[in-house]
Structures are given as structure tokens and as C-alpha cells.
CSV table of C-alpha atoms in Angstrom, one decimal:
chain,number,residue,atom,x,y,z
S,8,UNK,CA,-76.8,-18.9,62.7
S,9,UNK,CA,-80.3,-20.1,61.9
S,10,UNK,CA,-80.3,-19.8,58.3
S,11,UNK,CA,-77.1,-21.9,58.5
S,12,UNK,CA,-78.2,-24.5,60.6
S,13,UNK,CA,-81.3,-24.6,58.6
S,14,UNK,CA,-78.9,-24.8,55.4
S,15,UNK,CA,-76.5,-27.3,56.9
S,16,UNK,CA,-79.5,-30.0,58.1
S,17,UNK,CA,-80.7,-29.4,54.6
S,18,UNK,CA,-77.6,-30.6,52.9
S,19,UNK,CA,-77.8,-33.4,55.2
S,20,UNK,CA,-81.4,-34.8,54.4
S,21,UNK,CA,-80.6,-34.3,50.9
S,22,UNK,CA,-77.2,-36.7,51.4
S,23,UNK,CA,-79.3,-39.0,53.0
S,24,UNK,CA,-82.3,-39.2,50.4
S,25,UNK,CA,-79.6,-39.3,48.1
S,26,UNK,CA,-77.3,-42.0,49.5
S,27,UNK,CA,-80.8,-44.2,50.0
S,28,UNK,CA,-82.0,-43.5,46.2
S,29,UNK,CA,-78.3,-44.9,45.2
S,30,UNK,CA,-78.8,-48.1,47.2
S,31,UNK,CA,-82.1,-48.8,45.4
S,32,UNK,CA,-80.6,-47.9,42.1
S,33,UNK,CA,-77.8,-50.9,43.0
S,34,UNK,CA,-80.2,-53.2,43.7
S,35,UNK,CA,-82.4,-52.9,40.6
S,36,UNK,CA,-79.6,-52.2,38.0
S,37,UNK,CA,-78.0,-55.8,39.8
S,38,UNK,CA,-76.7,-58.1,36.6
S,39,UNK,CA,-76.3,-61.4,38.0
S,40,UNK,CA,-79.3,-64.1,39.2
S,41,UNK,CA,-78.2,-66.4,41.9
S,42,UNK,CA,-80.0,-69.8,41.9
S,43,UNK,CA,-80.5,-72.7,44.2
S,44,UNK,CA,-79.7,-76.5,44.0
S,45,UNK,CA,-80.3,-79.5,46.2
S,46,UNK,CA,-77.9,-81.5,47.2
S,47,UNK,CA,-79.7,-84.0,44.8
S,48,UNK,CA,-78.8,-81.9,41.8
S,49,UNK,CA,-75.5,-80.1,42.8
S,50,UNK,CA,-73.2,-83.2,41.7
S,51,UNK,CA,-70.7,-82.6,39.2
S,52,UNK,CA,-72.3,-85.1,37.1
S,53,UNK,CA,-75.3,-82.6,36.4
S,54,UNK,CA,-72.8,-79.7,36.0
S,55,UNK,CA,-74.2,-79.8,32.3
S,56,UNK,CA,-77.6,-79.5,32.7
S,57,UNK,CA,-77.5,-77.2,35.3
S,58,UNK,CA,-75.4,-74.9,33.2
S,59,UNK,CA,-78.1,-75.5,30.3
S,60,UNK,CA,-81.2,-73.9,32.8
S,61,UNK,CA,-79.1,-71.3,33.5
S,62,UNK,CA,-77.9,-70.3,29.8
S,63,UNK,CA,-81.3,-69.9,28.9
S,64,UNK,CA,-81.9,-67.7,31.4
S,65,UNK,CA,-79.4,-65.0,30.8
S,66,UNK,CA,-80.3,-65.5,27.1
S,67,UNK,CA,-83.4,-64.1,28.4
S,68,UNK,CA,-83.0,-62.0,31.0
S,69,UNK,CA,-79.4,-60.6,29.8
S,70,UNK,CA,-78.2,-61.4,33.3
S,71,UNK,CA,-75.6,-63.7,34.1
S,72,UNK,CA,-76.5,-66.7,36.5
S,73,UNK,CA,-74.6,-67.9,39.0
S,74,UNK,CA,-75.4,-71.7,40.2
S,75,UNK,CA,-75.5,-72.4,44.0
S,76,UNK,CA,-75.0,-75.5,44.8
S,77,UNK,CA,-76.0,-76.9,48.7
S,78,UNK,CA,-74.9,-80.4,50.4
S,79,UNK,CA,-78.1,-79.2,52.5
S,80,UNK,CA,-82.1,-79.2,51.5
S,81,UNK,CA,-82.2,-76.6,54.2
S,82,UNK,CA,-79.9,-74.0,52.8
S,83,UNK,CA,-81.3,-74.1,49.5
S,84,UNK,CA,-84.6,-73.1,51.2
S,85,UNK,CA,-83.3,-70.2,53.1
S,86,UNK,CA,-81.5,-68.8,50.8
S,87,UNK,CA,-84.6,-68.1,48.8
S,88,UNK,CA,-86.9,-67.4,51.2
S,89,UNK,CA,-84.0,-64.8,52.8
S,90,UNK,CA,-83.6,-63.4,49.6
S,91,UNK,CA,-79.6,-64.6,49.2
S,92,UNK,CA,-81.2,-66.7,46.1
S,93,UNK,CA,-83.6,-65.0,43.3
S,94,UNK,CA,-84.5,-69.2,41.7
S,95,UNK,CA,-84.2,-72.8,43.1
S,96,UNK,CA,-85.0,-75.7,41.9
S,97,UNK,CA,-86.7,-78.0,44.7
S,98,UNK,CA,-89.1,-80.2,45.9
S,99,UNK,CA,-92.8,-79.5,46.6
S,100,UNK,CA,-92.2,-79.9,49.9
S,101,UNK,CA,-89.2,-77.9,50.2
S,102,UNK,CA,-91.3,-75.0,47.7
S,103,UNK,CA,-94.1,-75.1,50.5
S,104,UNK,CA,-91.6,-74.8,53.2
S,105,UNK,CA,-90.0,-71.5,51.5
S,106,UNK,CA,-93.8,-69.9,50.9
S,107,UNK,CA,-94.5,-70.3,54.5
S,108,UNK,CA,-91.0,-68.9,55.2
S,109,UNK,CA,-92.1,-65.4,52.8
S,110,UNK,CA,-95.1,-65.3,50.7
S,111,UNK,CA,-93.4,-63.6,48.0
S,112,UNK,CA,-91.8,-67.3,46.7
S,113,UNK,CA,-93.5,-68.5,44.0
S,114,UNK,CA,-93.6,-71.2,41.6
S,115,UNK,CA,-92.5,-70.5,38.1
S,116,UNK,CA,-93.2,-73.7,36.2
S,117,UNK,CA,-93.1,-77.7,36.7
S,118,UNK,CA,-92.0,-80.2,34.3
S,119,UNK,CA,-95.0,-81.6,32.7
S,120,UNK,CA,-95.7,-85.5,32.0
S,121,UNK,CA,-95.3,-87.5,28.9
S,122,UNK,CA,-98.4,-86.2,27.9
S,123,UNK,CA,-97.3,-82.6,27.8
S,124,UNK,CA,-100.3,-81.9,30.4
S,125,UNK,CA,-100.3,-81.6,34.4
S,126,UNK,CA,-102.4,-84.7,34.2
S,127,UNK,CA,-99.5,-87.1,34.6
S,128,UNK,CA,-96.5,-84.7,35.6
S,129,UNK,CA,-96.1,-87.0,38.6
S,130,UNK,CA,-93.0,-89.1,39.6
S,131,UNK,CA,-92.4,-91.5,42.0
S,132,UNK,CA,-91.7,-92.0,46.1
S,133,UNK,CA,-90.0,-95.8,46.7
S,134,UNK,CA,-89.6,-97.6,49.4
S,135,UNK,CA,-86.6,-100.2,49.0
S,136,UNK,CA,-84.7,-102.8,50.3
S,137,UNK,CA,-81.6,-104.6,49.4
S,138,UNK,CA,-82.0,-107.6,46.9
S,139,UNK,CA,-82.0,-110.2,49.0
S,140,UNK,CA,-83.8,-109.4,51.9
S,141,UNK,CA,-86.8,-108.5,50.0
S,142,UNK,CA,-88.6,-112.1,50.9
S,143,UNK,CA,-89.0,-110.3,54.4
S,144,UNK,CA,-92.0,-107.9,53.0
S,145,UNK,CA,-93.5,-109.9,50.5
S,146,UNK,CA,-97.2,-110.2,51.0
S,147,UNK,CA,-98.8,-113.0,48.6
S,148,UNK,CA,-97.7,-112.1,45.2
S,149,UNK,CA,-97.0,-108.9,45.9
S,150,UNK,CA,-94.8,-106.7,48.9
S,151,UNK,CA,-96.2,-105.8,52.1
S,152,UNK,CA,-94.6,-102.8,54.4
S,153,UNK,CA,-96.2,-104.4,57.6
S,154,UNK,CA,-92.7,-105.6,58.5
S,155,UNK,CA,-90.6,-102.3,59.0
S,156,UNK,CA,-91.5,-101.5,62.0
S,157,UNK,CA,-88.2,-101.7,64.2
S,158,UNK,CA,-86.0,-101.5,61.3
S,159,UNK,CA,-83.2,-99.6,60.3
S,160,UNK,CA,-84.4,-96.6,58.3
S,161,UNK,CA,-83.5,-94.4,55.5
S,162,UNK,CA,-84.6,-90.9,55.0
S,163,UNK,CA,-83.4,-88.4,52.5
S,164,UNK,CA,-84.2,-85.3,54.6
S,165,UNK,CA,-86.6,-84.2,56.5
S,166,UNK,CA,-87.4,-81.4,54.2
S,167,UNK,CA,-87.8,-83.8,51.3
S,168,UNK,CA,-91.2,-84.2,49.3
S,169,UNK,CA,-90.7,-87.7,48.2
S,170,UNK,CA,-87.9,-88.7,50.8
S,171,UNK,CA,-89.7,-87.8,53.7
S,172,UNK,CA,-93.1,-86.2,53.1
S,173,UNK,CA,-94.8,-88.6,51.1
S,174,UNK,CA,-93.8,-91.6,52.5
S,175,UNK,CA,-93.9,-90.4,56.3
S,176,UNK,CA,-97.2,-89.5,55.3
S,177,UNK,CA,-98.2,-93.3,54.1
S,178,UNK,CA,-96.3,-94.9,57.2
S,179,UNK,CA,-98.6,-92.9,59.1
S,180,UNK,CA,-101.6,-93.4,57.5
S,181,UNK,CA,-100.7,-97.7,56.7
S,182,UNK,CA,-100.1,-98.5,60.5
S,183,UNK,CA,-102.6,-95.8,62.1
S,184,UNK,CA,-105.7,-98.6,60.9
S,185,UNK,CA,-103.9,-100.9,64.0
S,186,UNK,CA,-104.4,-100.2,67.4
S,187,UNK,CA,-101.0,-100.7,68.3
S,188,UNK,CA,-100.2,-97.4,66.1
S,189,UNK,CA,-103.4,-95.5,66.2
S,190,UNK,CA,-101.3,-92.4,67.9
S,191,UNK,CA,-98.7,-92.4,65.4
S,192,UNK,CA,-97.5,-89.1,64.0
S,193,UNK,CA,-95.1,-87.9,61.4
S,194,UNK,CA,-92.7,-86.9,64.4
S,195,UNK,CA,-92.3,-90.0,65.7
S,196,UNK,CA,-90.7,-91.4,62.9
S,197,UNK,CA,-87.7,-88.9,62.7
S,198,UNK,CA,-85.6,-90.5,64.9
S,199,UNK,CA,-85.1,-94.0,66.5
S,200,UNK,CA,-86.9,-95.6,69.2
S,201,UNK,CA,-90.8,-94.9,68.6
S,202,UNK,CA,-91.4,-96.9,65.8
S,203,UNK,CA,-87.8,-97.3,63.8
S,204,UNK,CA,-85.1,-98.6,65.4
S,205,UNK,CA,-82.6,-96.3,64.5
S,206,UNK,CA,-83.1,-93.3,61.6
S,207,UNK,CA,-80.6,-92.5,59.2
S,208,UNK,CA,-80.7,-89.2,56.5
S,209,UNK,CA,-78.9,-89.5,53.2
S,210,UNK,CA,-79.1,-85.7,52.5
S,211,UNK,CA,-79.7,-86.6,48.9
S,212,UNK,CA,-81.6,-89.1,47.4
S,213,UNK,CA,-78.3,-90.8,46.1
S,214,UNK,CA,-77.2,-90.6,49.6
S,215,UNK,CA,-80.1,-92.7,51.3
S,216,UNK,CA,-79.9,-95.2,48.5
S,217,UNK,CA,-75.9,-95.5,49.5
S,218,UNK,CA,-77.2,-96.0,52.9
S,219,UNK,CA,-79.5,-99.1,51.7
S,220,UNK,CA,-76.9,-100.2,49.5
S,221,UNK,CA,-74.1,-100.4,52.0
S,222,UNK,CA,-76.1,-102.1,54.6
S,223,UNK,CA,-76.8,-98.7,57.2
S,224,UNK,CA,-80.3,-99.3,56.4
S,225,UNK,CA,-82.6,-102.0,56.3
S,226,UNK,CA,-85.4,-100.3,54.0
S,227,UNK,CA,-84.6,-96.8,52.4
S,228,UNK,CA,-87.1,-94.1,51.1
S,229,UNK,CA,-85.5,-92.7,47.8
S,230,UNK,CA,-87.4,-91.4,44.3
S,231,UNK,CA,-87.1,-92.8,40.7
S,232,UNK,CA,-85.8,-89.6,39.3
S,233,UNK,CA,-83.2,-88.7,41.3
S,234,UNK,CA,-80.9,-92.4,41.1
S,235,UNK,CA,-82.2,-92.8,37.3
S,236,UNK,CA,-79.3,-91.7,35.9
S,237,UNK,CA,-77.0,-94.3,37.9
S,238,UNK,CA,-79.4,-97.6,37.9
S,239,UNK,CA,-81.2,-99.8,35.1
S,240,UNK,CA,-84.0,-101.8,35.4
S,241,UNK,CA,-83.1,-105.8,35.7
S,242,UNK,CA,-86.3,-107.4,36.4
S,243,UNK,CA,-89.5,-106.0,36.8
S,244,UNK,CA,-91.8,-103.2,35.6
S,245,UNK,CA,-90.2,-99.8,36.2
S,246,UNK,CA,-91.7,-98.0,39.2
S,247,UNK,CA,-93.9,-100.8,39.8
S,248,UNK,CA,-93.4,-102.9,43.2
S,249,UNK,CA,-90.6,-106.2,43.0
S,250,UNK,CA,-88.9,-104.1,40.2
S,251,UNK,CA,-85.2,-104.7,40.6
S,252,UNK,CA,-82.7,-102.1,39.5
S,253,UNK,CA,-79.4,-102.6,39.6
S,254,UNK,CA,-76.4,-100.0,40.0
S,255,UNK,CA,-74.4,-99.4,36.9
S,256,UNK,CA,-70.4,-100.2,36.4
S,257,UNK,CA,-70.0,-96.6,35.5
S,258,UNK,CA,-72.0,-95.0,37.5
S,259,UNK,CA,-70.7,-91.4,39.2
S,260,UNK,CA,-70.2,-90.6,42.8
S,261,UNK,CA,-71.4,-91.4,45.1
S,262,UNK,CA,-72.7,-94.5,43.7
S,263,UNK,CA,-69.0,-95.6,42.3
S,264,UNK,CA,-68.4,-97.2,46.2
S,265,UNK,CA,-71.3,-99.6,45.4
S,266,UNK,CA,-71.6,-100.8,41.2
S,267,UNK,CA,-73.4,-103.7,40.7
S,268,UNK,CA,-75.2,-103.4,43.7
S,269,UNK,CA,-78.9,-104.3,43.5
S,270,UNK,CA,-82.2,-103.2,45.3
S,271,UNK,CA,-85.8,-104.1,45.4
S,272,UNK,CA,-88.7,-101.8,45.3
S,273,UNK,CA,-91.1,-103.0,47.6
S,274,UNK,CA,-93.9,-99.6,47.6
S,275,UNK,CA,-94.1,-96.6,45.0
S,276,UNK,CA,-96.2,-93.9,45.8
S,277,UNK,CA,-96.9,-90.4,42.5
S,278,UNK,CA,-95.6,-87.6,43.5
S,279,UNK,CA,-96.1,-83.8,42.2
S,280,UNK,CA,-93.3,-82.7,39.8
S,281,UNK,CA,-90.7,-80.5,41.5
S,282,UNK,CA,-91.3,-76.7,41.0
S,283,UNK,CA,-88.3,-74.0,39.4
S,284,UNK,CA,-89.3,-71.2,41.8
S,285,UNK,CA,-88.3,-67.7,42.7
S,286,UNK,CA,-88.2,-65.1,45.1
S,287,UNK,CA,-90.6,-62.1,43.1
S,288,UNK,CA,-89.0,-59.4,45.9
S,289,UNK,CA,-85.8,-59.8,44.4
S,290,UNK,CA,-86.7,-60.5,40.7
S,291,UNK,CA,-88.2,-57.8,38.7
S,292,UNK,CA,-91.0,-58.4,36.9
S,293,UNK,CA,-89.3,-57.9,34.0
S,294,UNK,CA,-86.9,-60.7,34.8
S,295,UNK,CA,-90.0,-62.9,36.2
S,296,UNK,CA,-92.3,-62.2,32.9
S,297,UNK,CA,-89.0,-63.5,30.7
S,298,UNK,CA,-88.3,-66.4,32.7
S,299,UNK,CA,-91.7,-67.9,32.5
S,300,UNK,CA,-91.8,-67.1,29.0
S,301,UNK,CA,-88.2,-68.7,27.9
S,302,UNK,CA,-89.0,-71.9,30.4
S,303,UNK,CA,-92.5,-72.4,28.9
S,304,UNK,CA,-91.2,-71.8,25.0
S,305,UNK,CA,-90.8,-75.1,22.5
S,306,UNK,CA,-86.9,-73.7,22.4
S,307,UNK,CA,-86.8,-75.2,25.6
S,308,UNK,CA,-89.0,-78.0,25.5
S,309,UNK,CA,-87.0,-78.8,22.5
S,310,UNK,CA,-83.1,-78.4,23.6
S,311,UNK,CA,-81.9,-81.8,24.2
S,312,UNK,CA,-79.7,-80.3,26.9
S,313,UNK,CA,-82.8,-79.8,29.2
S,314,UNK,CA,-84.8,-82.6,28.2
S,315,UNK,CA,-82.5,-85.3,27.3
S,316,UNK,CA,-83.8,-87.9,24.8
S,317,UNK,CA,-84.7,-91.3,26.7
S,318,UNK,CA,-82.2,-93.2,24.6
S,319,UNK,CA,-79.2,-90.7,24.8
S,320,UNK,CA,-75.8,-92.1,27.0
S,321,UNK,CA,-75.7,-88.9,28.7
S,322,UNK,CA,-78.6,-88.2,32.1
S,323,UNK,CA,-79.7,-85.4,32.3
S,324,UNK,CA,-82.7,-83.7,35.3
S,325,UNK,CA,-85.4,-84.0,32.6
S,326,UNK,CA,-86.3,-86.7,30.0
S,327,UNK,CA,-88.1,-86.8,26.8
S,328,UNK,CA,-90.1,-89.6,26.1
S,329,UNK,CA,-92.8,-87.4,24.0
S,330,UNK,CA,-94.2,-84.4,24.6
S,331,UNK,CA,-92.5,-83.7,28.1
S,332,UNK,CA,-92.2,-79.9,28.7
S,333,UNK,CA,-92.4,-76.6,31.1
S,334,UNK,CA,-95.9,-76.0,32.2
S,335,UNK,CA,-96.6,-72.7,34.6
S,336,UNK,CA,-97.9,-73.7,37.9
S,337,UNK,CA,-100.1,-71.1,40.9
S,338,UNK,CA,-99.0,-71.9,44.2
S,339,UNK,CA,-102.6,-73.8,44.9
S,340,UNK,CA,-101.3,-76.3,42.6
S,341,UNK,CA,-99.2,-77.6,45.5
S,342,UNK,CA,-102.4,-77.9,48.0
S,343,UNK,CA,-102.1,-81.7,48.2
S,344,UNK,CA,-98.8,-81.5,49.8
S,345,UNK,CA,-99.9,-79.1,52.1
S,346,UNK,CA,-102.5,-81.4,53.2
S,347,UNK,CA,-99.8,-84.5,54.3
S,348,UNK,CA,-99.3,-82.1,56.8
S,349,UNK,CA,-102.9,-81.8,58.4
């Protein structure tokens, strides 16, 4: 009776250790990426050049990827800090959010400047209001942001580098000089009452600028990059203060509601290129060592598809105006955003 209980609990452990080695094998043998997208990049409009990131990632990992696309900054965070996403695409902000959510996200590479360096691989945080209304913060010659308090405001999302972070950061640090404002924080400017008078979220870039355009908000905090593809440049210098961009005929959802619209930009503010990260518990480092080494290649720097020419009819995410390209990033690289929240 011994012998075969003895036998019996051996069979047992040895289904066990078996059933848990099978589960691992799963995971690691699994053929398929999943990766991440903001809302801001999830529109059918970009279906092309999201498709093109990916393609060049099961060319080098042999894996198929399968695109995730979120109406939510939030969910795109999650899921690769949970694990339910091995890449995303996001913000600083959002990146610095998901490190602090697990340690193991990393960033893979950034998109560099026009110099092909980290020097200048920067774009841009505006702060806009409707043409027409822009007389209302102009300062002298130039534009003045003295006169939003009480207004209706535009965020993107509150986990948003350059539609929240940065430019929550500059509110703060602008009107914390007057005594009036000396105790303002960050906080108080997420919801009406404390400093706005009422606080709207676009959940995209495109979405707050639709909020400006359509007269929810007074002034609207929206980046360059992320509405380039459906505005052009009317008067002004580009991502210069009083620059006026208008909102083209053509242009996709959801900026078809509002074409010919126009906006002012009365502040502009550089802002750390958006990261490609992943999650390195659910990426191999097999899979990690070929991704950084595809995204960093001259292939990639050089497809079109990626990096768009400057003068082609088709947007793209990235553009090439000269030597634009991948550049691998360390998570201290992101420090400075870290800091707006000090």
C-alpha cells in the first residue's frame, strides 16, 4: 500500500512538473507580437504606416504582429505594463507612467531630429486658440498666456506628454511667479473651478483641437505632430508663436466636421520625441536584440513608408526632411519628464 501511494504521488508530481514545463514551452514558442497605439495613432488614416512598423518587425523577428489600436491613452499603458502588449508606441509621459507601473518596460528607440542626432529629436507642445480671438493674448508684438485663466480649456489627456504634461507643467510654473497663484499645482488644473473654468479632454490630440475648433474650448493644448497631417501653415513661421494653420478641405476624420477652420498658436513649448517601447518580460531577447537592430538599420531609416518624404501627398507618423532616423534610447534619457513631476 505504501509503495503504491509512494508510486501514485509520484505520477502525480511528475504530471504536474510536466503540465507547468508545457505552459512555459507555450509561452516562449508564442508566434504573434501584440503592439499598442494611442488613440492619436489608431485612425484609419494611419492604417498604412502602422502596418509598415509592424511589417518590419516580423521581417525580423519571423513573428506576426498584431496592431492594437485604443480610443484610450490609458489602455495603451496597461496593456504593456500588464503584459497584454509586448510594444507601444507612446508618449514620454505615457512611457514613464508604464516604467513606474513594471520596471521591465523599456524604451527601444526614438525618432531622431533632422540632424540624424538626439540633439534636436524634439517636437512641439502648442497652446491655441481659434483665429479670431487670438487679439485676447497678444502681448506687444508677440502672445501672452496671462489671460486664460478662467477660460474654457482643452486637454488631450491627462496621461499625455505634450497635451498635458508639458504644458500643465508651464501653467504652473508661468502663474506660480504671482501671488495670486503661488499655491498652484498640476492638480488643480484638471478639472474646472480652481483656475479654468471648465476642463474639457479630447482623448487624442485631433480630438482637443476639434474641441478648439468647434468652440467647446476657448484655448486648447494640442502638439504639431499629431494634426500635421490635416493642417498647413497660412501665415506665420511653423511652430513659432502667431503661426496660423488652417484645416485642410480633405482632411480625414475627425477633422472632416471642421475644413477650413483656422487656429492661432499663441505658446510652443520642445518636447522629447515619443519612445517605441516594450515589455522585455514578455519579449525574448532574441526578439528584443532584432527589434532594436531592424528599427535602428538605414532599411528603415530609408523606407518611405516609415519616414515619409516632406513633399509626398500621403502623411505618414514620421517625416524626412534629411537625415531623420531610429536612434536607441536608456530609460534615463526620459529624466527631464520625470522632473515636471517634482
Amino acid at each position: 500500500m505504501k509503495k503504491a501511494a509512494l508510486f501514485s504521488l509520484t505520477i502525480l508530481m511528475l504530471l504536474i512538473v510536466t503540465a507547468c514545463s508545457s505552459e512555459g514551452s507555450a509561452n516562449t514558442g508564442d508566434d504573434t507580437l501584440t503592439m499598442a497605439w494611442y488613440p492619436n495613432e489608431s485612425g484609419a488614416d494611419l492604417k498604412d504606416a502602422r502596418e509598415a512598423i509592424g511589417k518590419v518587425i516580423e521581417d525580423a523577428t519571423g513573428k506576426k504582429v498584431e496592431h492594437q489600436t485604443t480610443t484610450d491613452y490609458i489602455v495603451a499603458i496597461e496593456s504593456l505594463a500588464n503584459g497584454n502588449a509586448d510594444l507601444a508606441f507612446m508618449g514620454a509621459q505615457g512611457y514613464v507612467q508604464a516604467h513606474a507601473k513594471n520596471e521591465k518596460v523599456l524604451p527601444v528607440v526614438v525618432a531622431s531630429g533632422s540632424s540624424g542626432t538626439l540633439d534636436d529629436a524634439v517636437y512641439h507642445s502648442w497652446l491655441n486658440v481659434k483665429k479670431g480671438n487670438e487679439t485676447n493674448y497678444k502681448d506687444g508684438e508677440g502672445f501672452s498666456i496671462d489671460n486664460i485663466v478662467d477660460k474654457k480649456f482643452s486637454f488631450v489627456s491627462n496621461s499625455s506628454t505634450s497635451g498635458f504634461k508639458v504644458p500643465s507643467a508651464g501653467i504652473v510654473s508661468y502663474f506660480g511667479e504671482m501671488d495670486e497663484f503661488k499655491d498652484l499645482t498640476q492638480e488643480d488644473l484638471l478639472e474646472g473651478g480652481a483656475f479654468f473654468s471648465e476642463v474639457l479632454y479630447g482623448g487624442s490630440h485631433q480630438g482637443s483641437a476639434v474641441n478648439l475648433l468647434t468652440d467647446k474650448a476657448d484655448v486648447a493644448a494640442f502638439c504639431d505632430v499629431c494634426v500635421n497631417n490635416y493642417v498647413e501653415l497660412v501665415d506665420g513661421t511653423e511652430n513659432r508663436p502667431g503661426a496660423v494653420y488652417r484645416v485642410k478641405d480633405d482632411a480625414a476624420e475627425p477633422f472632416n466636421t471642421v475644413p477650413g477652420e483656422e487656429f492661432v498658436v499663441i505658446s510652443v513649448t520642445p518636447v522629447l520625441n515619443a519612445p517605441f517601447t516594450m515589455n522585455t518580460e514578455t519579449l525574448s531577447e532574441e526578439d528584443q536584440e532584432a527589434i532594436l537592430e531592424v528599427m535602428t538599420s538605414d532599411e528603415v531609416a530609408n523606407n518611405e513608408e516609415i519616414f515619409v518624404p516632406e513633399d509626398a501627398e500621403k502623411g505618414g507618423l514620421f517625416e524626412k526632411s534629411a537625415d531623420e532616423r531610429f536612434l536607441e534610447v536608456d530609460d534615463s534619457w526620459f529624466d527631464p519628464i520625470r522632473e515636471l513631476s517634482k
